[in-house]
Short mmCIF file of C-alpha atoms in Angstrom, two decimals:
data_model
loop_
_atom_site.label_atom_id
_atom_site.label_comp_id
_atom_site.label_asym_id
_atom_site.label_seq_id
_atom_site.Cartn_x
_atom_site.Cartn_y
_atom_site.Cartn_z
CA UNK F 1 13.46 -104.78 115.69
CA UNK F 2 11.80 -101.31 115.13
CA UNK F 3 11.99 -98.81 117.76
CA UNK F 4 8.12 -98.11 119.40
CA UNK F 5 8.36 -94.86 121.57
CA UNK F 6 6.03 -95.12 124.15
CA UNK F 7 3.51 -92.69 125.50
CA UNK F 8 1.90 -91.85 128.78
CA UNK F 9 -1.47 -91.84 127.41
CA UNK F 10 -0.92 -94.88 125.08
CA UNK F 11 -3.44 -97.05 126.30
CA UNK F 12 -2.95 -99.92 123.66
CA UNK F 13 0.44 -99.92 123.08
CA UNK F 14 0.17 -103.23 123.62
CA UNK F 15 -1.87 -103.74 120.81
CA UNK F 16 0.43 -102.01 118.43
CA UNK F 17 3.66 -104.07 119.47
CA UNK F 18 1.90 -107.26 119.06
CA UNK F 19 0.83 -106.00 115.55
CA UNK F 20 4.36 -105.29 114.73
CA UNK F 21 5.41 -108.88 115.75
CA UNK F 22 2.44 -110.66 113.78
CA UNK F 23 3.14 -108.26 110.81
CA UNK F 24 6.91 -109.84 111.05
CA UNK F 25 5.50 -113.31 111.35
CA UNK F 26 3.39 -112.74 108.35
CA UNK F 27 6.38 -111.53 105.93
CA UNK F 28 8.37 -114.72 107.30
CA UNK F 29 10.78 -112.93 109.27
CA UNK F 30 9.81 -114.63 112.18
CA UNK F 31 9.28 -118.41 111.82
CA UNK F 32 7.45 -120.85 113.52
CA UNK F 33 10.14 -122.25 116.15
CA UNK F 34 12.08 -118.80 116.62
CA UNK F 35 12.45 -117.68 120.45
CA UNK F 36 11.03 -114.52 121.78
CA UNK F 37 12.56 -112.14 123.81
CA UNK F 38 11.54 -112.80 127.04
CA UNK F 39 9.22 -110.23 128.83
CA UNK F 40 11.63 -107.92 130.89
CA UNK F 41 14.05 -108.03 127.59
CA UNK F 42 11.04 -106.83 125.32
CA UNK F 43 10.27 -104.39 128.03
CA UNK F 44 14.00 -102.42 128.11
CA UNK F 45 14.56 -102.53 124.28
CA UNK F 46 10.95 -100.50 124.15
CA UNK F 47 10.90 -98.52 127.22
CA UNK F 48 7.98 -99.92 128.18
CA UNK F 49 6.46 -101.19 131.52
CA UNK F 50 6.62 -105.55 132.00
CA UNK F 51 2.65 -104.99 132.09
CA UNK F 52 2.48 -103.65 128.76
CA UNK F 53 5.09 -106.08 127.25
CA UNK F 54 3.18 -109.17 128.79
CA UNK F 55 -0.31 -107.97 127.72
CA UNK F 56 1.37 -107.67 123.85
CA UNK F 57 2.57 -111.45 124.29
CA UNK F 58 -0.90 -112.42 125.48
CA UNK F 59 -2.35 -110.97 122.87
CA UNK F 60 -0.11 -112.89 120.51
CA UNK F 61 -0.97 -115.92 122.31
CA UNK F 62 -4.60 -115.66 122.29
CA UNK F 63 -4.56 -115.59 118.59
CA UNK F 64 -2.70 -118.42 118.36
CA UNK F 65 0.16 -117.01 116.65
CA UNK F 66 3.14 -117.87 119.76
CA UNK F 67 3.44 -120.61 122.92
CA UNK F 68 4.80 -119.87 125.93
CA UNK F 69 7.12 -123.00 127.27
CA UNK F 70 7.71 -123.70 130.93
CA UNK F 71 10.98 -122.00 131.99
CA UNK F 72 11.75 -121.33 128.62
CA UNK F 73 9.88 -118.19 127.22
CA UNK F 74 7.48 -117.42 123.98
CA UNK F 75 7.88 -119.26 120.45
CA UNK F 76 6.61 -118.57 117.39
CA UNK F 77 3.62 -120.95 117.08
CA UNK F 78 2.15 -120.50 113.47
CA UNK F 79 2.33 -118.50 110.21
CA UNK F 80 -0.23 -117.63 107.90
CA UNK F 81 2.75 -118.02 105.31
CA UNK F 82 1.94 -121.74 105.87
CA UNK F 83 -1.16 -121.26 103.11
CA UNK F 84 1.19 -119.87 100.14
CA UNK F 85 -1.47 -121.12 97.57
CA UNK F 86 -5.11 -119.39 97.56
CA UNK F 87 -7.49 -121.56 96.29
CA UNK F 88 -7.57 -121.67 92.60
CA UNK F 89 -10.28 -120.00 90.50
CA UNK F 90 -12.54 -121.95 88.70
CA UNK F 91 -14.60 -120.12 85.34
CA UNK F 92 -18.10 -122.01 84.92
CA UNK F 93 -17.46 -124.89 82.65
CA UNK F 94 -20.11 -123.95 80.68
CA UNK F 95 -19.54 -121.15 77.43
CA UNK F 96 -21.08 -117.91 78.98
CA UNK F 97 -24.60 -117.74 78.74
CA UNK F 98 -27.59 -117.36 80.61
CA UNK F 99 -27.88 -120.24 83.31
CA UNK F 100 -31.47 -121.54 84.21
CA UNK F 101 -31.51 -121.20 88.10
CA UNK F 102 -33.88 -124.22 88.34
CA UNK F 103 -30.25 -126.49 87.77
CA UNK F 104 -29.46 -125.19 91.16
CA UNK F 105 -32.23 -126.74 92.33
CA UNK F 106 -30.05 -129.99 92.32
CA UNK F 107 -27.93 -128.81 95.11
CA UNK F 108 -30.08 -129.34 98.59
CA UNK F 109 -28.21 -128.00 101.83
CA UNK F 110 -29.44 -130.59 104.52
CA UNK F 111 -30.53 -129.13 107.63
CA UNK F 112 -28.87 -130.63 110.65
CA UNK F 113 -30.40 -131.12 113.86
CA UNK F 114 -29.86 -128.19 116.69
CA UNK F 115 -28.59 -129.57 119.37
CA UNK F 116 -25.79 -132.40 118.54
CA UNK F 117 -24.23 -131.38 115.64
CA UNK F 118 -21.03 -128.97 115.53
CA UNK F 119 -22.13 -126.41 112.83
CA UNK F 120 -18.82 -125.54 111.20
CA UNK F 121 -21.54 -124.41 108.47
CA UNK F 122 -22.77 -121.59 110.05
CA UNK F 123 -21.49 -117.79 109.24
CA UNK F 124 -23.11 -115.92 111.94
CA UNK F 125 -22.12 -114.75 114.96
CA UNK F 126 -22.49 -117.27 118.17
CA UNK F 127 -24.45 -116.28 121.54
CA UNK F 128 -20.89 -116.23 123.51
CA UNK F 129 -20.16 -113.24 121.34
CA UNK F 130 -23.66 -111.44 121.06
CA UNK F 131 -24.65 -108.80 123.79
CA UNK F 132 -27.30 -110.18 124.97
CA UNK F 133 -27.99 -107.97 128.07
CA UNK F 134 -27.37 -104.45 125.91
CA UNK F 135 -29.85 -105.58 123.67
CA UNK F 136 -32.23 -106.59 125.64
CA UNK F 137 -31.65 -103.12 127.67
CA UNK F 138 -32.11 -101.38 124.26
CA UNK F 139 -35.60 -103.50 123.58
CA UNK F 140 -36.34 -102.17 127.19
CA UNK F 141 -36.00 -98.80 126.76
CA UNK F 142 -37.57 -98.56 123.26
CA UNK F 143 -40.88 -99.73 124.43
CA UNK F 144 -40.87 -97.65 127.38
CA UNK F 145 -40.34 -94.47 125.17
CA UNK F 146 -42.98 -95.62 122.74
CA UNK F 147 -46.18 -93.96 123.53
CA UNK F 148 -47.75 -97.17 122.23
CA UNK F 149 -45.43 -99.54 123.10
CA UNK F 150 -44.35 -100.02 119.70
CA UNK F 151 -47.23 -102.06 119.15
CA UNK F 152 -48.28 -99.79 116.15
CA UNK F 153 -47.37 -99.62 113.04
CA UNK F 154 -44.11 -98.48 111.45
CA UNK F 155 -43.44 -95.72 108.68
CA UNK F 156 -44.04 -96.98 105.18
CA UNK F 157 -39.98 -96.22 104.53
CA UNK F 158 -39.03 -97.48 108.03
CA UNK F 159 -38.38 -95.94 111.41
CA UNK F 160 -36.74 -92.51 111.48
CA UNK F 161 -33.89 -93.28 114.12
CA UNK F 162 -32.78 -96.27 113.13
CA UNK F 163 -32.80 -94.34 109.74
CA UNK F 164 -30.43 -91.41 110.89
CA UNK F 165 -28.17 -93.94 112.37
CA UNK F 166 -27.47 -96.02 109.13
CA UNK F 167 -26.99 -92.82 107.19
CA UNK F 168 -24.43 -91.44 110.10
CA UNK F 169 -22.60 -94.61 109.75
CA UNK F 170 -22.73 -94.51 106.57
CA UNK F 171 -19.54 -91.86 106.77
CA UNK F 172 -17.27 -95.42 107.62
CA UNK F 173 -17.87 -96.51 103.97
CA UNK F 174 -17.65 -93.24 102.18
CA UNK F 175 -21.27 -92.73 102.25
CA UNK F 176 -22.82 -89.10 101.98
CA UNK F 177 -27.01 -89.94 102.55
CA UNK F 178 -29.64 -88.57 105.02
CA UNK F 179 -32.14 -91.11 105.91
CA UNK F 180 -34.71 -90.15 103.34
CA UNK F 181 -32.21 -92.23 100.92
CA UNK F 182 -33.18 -95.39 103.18
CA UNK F 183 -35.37 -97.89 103.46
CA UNK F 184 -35.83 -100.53 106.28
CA UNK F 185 -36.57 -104.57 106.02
CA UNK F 186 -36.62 -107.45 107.38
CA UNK F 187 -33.81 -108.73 107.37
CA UNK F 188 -30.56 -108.18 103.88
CA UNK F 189 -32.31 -111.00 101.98
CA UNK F 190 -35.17 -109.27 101.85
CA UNK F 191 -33.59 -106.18 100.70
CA UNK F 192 -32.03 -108.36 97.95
CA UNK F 193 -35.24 -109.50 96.92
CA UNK F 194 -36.96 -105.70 96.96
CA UNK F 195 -34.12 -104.54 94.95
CA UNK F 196 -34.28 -107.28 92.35
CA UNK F 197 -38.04 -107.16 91.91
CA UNK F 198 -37.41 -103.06 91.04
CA UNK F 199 -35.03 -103.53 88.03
CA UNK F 200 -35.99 -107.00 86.49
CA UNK F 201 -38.80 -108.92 85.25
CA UNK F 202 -39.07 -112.94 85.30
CA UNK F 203 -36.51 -114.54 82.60
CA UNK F 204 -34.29 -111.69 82.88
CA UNK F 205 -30.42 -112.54 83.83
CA UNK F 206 -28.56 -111.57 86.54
CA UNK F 207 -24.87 -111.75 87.13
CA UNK F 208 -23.70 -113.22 90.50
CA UNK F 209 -20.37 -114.07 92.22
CA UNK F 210 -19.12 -118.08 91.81
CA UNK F 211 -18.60 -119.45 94.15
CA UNK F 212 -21.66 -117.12 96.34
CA UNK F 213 -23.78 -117.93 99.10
CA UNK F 214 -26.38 -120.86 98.00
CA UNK F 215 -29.47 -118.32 99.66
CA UNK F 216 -29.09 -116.69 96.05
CA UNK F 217 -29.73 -119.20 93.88
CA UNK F 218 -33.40 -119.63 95.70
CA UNK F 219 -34.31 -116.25 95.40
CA UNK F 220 -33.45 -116.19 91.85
CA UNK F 221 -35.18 -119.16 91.47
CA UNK F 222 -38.51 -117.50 93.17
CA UNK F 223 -38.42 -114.84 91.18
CA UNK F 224 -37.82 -116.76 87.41
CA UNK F 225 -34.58 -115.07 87.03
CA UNK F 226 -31.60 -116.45 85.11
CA UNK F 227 -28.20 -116.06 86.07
CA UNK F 228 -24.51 -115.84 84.29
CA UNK F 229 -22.06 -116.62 86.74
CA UNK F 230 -18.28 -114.25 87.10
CA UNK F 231 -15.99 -115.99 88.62
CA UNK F 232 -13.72 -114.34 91.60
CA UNK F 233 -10.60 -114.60 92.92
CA UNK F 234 -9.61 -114.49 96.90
CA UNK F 235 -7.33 -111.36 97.18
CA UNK F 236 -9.10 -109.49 94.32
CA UNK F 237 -12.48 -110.37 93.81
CA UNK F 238 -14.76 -110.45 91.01
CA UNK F 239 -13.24 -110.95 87.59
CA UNK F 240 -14.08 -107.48 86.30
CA UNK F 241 -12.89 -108.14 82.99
CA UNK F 242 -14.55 -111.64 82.52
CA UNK F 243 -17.67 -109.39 83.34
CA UNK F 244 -16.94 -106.93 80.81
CA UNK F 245 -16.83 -109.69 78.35
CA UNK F 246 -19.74 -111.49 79.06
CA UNK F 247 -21.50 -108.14 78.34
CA UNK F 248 -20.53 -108.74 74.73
CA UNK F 249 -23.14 -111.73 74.17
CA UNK F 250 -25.43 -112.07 77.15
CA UNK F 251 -27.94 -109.09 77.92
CA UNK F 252 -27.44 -108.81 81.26
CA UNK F 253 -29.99 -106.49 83.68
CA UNK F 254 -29.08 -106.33 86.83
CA UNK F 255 -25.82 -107.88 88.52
CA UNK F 256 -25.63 -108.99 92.61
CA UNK F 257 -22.15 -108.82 93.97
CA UNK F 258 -20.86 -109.25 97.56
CA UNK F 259 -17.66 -106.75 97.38
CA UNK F 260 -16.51 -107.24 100.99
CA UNK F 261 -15.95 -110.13 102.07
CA UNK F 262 -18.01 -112.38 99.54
CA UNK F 263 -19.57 -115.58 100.91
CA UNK F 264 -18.05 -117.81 100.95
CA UNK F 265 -14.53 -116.75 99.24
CA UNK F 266 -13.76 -113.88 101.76
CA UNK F 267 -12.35 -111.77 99.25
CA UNK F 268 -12.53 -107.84 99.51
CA UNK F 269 -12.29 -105.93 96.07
CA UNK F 270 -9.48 -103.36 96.26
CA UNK F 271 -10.96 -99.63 96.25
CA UNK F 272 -9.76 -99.23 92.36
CA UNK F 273 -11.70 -102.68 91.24
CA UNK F 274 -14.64 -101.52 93.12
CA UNK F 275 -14.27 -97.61 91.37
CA UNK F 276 -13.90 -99.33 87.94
CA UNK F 277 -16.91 -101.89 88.24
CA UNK F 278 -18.98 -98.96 89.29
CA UNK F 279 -17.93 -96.72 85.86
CA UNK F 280 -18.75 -99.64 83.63
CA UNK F 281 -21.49 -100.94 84.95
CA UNK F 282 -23.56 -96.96 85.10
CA UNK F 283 -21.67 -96.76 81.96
CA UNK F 284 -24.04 -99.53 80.36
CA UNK F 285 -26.81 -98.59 82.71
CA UNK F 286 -26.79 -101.83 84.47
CA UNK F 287 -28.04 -101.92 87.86
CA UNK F 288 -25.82 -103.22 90.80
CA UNK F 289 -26.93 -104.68 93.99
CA UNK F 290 -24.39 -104.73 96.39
CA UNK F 291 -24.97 -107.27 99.49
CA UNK F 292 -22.63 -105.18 102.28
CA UNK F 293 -23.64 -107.84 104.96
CA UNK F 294 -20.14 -108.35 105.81
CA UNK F 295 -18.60 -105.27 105.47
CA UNK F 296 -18.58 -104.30 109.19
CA UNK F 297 -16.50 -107.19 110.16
CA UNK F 298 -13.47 -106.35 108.30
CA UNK F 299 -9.56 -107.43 110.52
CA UNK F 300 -7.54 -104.66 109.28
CA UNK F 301 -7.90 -100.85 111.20
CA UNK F 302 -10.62 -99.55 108.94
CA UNK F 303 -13.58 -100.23 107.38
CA UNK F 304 -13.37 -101.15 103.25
CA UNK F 305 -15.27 -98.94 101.34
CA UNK F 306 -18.25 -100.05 99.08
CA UNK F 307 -18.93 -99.89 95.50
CA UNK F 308 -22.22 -97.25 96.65
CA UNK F 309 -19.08 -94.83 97.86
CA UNK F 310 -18.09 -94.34 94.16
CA UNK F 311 -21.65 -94.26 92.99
CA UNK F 312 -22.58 -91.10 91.64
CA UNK F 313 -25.34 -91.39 89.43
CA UNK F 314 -27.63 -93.66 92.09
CA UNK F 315 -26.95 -96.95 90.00
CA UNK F 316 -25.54 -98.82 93.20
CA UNK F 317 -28.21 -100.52 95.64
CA UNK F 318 -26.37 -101.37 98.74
CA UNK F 319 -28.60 -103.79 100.94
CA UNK F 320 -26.94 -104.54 104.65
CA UNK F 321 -28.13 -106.07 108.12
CA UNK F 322 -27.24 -106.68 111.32
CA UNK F 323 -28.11 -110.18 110.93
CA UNK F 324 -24.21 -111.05 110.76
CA UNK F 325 -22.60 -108.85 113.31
CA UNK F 326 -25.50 -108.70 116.33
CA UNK F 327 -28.90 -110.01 116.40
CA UNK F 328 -29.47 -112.45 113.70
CA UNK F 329 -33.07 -112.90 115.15
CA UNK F 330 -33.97 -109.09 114.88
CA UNK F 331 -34.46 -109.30 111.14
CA UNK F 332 -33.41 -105.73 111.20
CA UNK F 333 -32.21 -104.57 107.67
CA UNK F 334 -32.07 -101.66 105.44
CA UNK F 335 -31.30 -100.75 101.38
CA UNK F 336 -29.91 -97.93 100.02
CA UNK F 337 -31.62 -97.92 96.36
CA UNK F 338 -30.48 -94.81 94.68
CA UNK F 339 -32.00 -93.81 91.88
CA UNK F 340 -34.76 -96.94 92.18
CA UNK F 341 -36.00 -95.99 95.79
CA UNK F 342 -39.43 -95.34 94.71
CA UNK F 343 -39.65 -98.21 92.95
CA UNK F 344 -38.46 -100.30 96.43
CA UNK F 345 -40.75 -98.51 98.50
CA UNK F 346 -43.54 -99.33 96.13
CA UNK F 347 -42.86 -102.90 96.36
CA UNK F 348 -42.24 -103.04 100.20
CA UNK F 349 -46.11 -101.35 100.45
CA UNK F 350 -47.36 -104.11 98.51
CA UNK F 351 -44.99 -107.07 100.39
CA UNK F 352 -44.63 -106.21 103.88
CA UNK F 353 -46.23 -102.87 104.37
CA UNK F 354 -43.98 -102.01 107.45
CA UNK F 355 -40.87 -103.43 108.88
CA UNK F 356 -41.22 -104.48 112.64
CA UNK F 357 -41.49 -101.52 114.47
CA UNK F 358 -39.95 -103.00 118.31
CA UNK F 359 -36.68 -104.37 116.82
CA UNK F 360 -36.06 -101.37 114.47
CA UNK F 361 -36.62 -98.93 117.63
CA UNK F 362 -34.09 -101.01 119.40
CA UNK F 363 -31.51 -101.12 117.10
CA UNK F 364 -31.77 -97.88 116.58
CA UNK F 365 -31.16 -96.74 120.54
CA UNK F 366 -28.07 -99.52 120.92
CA UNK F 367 -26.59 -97.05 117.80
CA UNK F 368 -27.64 -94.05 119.49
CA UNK F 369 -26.10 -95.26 122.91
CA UNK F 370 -22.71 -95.84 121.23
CA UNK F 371 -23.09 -99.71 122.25
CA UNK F 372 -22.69 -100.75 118.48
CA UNK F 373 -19.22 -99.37 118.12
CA UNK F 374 -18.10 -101.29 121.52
CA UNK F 375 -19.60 -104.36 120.59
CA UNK F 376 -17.78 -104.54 116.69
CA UNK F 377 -14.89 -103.47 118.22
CA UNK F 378 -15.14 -106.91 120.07
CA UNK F 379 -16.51 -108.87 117.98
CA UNK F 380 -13.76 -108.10 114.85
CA UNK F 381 -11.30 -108.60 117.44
CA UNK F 382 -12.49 -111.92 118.48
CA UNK F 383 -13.16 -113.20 114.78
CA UNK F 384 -9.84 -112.53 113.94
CA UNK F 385 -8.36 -114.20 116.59
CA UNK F 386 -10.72 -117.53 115.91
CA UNK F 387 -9.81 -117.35 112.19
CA UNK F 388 -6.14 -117.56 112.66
CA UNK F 389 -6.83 -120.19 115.16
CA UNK F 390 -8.97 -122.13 112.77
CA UNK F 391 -6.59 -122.01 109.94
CA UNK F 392 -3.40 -123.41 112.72
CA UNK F 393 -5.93 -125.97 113.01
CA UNK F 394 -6.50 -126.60 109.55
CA UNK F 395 -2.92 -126.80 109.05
CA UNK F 396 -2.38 -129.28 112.17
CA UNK F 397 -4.88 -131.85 110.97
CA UNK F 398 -5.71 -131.69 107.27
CA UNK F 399 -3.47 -133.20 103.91
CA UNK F 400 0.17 -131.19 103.00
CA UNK F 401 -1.80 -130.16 100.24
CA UNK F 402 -4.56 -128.23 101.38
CA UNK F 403 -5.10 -124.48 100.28
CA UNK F 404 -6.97 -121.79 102.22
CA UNK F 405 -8.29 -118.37 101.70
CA UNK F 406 -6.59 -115.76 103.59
CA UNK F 407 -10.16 -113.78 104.59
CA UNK F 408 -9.58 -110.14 105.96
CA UNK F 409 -13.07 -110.13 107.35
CA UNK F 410 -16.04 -111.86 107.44
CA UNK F 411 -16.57 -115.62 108.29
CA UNK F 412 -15.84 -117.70 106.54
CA UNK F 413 -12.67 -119.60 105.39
CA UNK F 414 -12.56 -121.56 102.03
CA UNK F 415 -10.81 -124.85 102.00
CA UNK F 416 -9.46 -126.65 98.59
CA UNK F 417 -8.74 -130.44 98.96
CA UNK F 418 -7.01 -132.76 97.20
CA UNK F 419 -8.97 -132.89 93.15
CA UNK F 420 -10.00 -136.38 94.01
CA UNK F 421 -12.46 -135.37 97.10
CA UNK F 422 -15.68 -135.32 96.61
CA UNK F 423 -17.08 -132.57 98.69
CA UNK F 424 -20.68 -133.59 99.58
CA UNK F 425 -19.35 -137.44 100.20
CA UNK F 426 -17.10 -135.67 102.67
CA UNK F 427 -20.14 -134.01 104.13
CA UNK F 428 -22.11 -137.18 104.25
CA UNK F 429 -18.97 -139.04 106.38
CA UNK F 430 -18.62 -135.96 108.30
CA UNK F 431 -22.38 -135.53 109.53
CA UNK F 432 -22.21 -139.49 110.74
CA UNK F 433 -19.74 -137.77 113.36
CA UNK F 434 -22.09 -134.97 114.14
CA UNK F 435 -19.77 -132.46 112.28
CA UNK F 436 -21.45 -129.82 109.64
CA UNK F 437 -19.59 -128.49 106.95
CA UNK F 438 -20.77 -126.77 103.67
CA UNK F 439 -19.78 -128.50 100.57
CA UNK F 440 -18.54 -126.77 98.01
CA UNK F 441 -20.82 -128.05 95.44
CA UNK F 442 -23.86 -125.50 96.72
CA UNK F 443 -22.34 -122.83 95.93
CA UNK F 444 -22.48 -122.98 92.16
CA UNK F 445 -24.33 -123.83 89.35
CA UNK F 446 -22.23 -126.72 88.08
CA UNK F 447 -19.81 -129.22 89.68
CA UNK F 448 -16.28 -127.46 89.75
CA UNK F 449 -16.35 -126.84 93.25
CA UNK F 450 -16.92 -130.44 93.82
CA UNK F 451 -13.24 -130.38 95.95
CA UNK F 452 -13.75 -127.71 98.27
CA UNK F 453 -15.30 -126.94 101.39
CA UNK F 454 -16.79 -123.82 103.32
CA UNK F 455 -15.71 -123.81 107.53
CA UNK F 456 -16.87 -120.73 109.02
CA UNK F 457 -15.17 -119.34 112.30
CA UNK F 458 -17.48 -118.21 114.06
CA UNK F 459 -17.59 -120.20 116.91
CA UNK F 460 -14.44 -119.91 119.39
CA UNK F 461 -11.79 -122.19 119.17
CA UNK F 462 -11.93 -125.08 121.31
CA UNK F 463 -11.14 -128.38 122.15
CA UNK F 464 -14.30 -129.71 120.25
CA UNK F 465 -13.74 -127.78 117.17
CA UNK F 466 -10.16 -128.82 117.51
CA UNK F 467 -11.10 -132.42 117.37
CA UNK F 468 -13.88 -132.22 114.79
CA UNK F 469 -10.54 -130.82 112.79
CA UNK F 470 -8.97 -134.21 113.17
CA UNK F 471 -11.44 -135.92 112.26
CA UNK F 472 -12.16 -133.71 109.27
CA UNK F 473 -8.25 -134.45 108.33
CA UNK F 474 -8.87 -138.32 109.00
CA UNK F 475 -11.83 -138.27 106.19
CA UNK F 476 -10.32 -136.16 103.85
CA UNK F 477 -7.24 -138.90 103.87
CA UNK F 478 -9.07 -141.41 103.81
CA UNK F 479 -11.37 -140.37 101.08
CA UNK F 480 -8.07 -139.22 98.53
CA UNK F 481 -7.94 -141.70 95.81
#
C-alpha cells in the first residue's frame, strides 16, 4: 500500500486514505471478501493517530463500500467493477430526420400520489438534505434589508446580487462574465424555453440528447418545434460525430444538450468533446443551449467545465438553477445567452416581466454568506455515498444481467434489463406496490428504450428503499420471458 505522510494541519486525512482504498477497490485490487487491516495496523503503517484511521474506515463504511464483522475487522463489501457493461447505446430507429414532437405525446408520465408512494422517480434533492433553517435565515434577512420588503418589483434583467454571485461562481466552470451577461428566471426550464423562443421559429428542428429528460419533449411540443434526436453514450456523451452527420441532410437551428451529467444517462462530456462540439457547432452558426442544471453536483474533486467555458464567439446559452442542488421550490434560475441576450431579455419583458424578487434576494445572501459552498460540499458528499449504495443494492436484488451507468454526478442512475422487459409494464406492477420508477420509454421519441429504467438516488439509503429493491428484482424476474 502507498505511503500517506501525515500532517499536523491535515484535517481530512481521513478523507484522502479512504479515497486511496476505494480508488483500489475500483481498479479490482481489492475485492469484495478481502480483509482490512485492522485499525491500530492501518494506523502504524501511516503514522497516523487510531482516530484518523477509524474515521477513514467509517467513511468507507458509510458509502457502502466495506463491513465491519464482530471480532473480526473490515471487509471489502462491494465494487463498482461489479457493473463492467454500461448500458448500450441505442441510435433512433428511425433514418435521421426531423421528428414531429407531437409522437412524444404518446408517452404520459403518471403522476403518483404524495404521500404513499416511494418516488425512486424523482431527481431532486430530498428535505433530509436541504437546509432548511439557512434558507429560511437568508429569506429573513433579505426582507429585512429590503426597504420595501421585497414586495416590489424586480429589475427587468434580474436582481443585481444574485447576479454578481452567478458570475463569481462562474470562475468553477471556466467562466469569465460580470452580471450584465445574466439574466434571471424562474426556474432552468424557463430559461430553456426563453432561449429557444430567441433563435427558432415554430417548425424549426432542434437537436436533443436520447435518451433526455421527458420535460423536453413538452416544451418542444409548446412551442411547434421538431426535433432530431443524437444519441449518447454513458462515459462520453453525445455522439459528436453522429451530430456532425446529421448536419449533412437535416437543417438543424438550434441544438439543447445536457453536457454534465445528462438526464437521465449521467454522462459528463470529457473537456476535448465539449471544446470540439463548441468549434463545429459556431463553425455552422448553430446555436447551443446548454442545460448546466447538474453541473454543481459532480463526485470527483472539481467541478466539470461547460461547453460556455470554450465559447468564444457568444454562441453557447448556458441555462442553470438551483432547483436541483437547494430549493427546488424557489424557482430561482438564471441564463447566460451570449450573443442572443437582448433577444432573451426581450422575451422575458413580454413573458414574465420580472423574476420573483424575495427568492432571488435570498439566494443571493445564502451565496454571499458562503452557506452555498458548505451546503454542496454536503450534499455531493452525501449523493455519492447514496449512489454507490443504490447500485450495491441494485446488484443484491436485480437479474445477473443487469447493466448500470456509472454517473460521476448528478442523480440519476440508468438501469438496462433483460431485452424482454417491458419497461412501462414494469412500472405498472411496480406502482401496485407503491414503488415509482421512470420507464425508459419517456425518454425518447420511439420505443428502443422500452428495456430500461431511470432510479434516481436521491433519497438516502434505507431499509425501505432497500426493500422496494427486492421487490423491483422480484418483478423484473418474473416479468423475463
Amino acid at each position: 500500500m502507498e505511503m500517506i505522510i501525515a500532517t499536523p494541519d491535515d484535517d481530512f486525512l481521513y478523507e484522502k486514505i479512504a479515497a486511496r482504498f476505494e480508488n483500489q477497490v475500483k481498479k479490482g485490487l481489492l475485492k469484495p471478501g478481502d480483509k482490512l487491516l485492522s485499525v491500530r495496523a492501518l494506523s502504524r503503517e501511516q503514522g497516523i493517530s487510531i482516530s484518523t484511521a477509524y474515521k477513514a474506515y467509517v467513511e468507507l463504511e458509510n458509502m457502502g463500500m466495506i463491513e465491519a464483522r464482530p471480532k473480526s475487522g473490515y471487509y471489502v463489501k462491494f465494487s463498482p467493477a461489479r457493473f463492467s457493461n454500461s448500458p448500450d447505446i441505442k441510435p433512433p430507429l428511425k433514418n435521421t430526420g426531423q421528428v414531429s414532437v407531437t409522437e412524444m405525446i404518446a408517452m404520459v408520465y403518471q403522476n403518483m400520489p404524495e404521500e404513499s408512494v416511494l418516488k425512486l422517480s424523482r431527481a431532486a434533492p430530498p428535505l433530509n438534505l436541504i437546509p432548511l433553517a439557512k434558507l429560511n435565515r437568508s429569506m429573513i434577512e433579505a426582507i429585512r434589508k429590503s426597504p420595501s420588503g421585497n414586495s416590489n418589483y424586480e429589475t427587468l434583467q434580474g436582481n443585481i446580487a444574485l447576479r454578481k454571485q452567478i458570475a463569481k461562481n462562474a470562475f468553477n466552470w471556466g467562466g469569465n462574465i460580470t452580471e450584465e451577461d445574466v439574466v434571471t428566471t424562474q426556474g432552468c426550464m424557463e430559461a430553456l424555453i426563453f432561449c429557444l423562443r430567441a433563435v427558432t421559429e415554430p417548425g424549426d428542428t432542434v437537436a436533443i440528447e436520447s435518451p433526455t429528460y421527458f420535460g423536453i419533449f413538452n416544451v418542444m411540443l409548446s412551442l411547434n418545434l421538431k426535433v432530431l434526436e443524437i444519441p449518447v453514450a454513458p462515459e462520453i456523451g453525445l455522439d459528436i460525430e453522429y451530430l456532425e452527420q446529421a448536419m449533412k441532410s437535416v437543417a438543424i437551428k438550434a441544438c439543447l444538450f445536457v453536457t454534465n451529467f445528462s438526464n437521465p444517462v449521467g454522462s459528463c462530456m470529457p473537456d476535448e468533446r465539449k471544446r470540439q462540439l463548441v468549434k463545429l457547432l459556431a463553425k455552422k452558426e448553430i446555436p447551443l443551449i446548454e442545460d448546466d442544471i447538474y453541473g454543481e453536483i459532480y463526485f470527483g474533486k472539481i467541478r466539470p467545465h461547460t461547453c460556455k467555458s470554450f465559447d468564444t464567439d457568444g454562441w453557447v446559452m448556458l441555462c442553470s438553477s438551483v432547483s436541483k442542488s437547494l430549493a427546488p421550490g424557489y424557482r430561482v434560475g438564471w441564463c447566460i445567452p451570449g450573443r442572443f441576450k437582448e433577444q432573451v431579455v426581450n422575451i422575458k419583458m413580454m413573458h414574465t416581466i420580472s423574476s420573483a424578487t424575495p427568492t432571488q434576494a435570498a439566494i443571493a445572501l445564502f451565496f454571499e454568506a458562503g452557506r452555498y459552498d458548505l451546503h454542496m460540499r454536503n450534499l455531493r458528499r452525501a449523493l455519492y455515498t447514496q449512489c454507490l449504495r443504490y447500485m450495491q443494492g441494485i446488484a443484491g436484488h436485480f437479474p445477473p444481467d443487469t447493466k448500470i451507468s456509472r454517473p460521476q454526478g448528478g442523480y440519476a442512475l440508468w438501469i438496462e434489463l433483460d431485452k424482454s422487459i417491458n419497461a412501462f409494464e414494469l412500472y405498472q406492477a411496480a406502482m401496485k406496490h407503491n414503488i415509482s420508477i421512470a420507464p425508459g420509454q419517456i425518454f425518447s421519441t420511439d420505443a428502443r428504450f422500452s428495456n430500461f429504467i431511470r432510479i434516481s438516488f436521491g433519497m438516502p439509503y434505507d431499509d425501505v428503499v432497500d426493500n422496494s429493491f427486492k421487490v423491483l428484482g422480484q418483478l423484473v424476474s418474473e416479468l423475463t420471458g
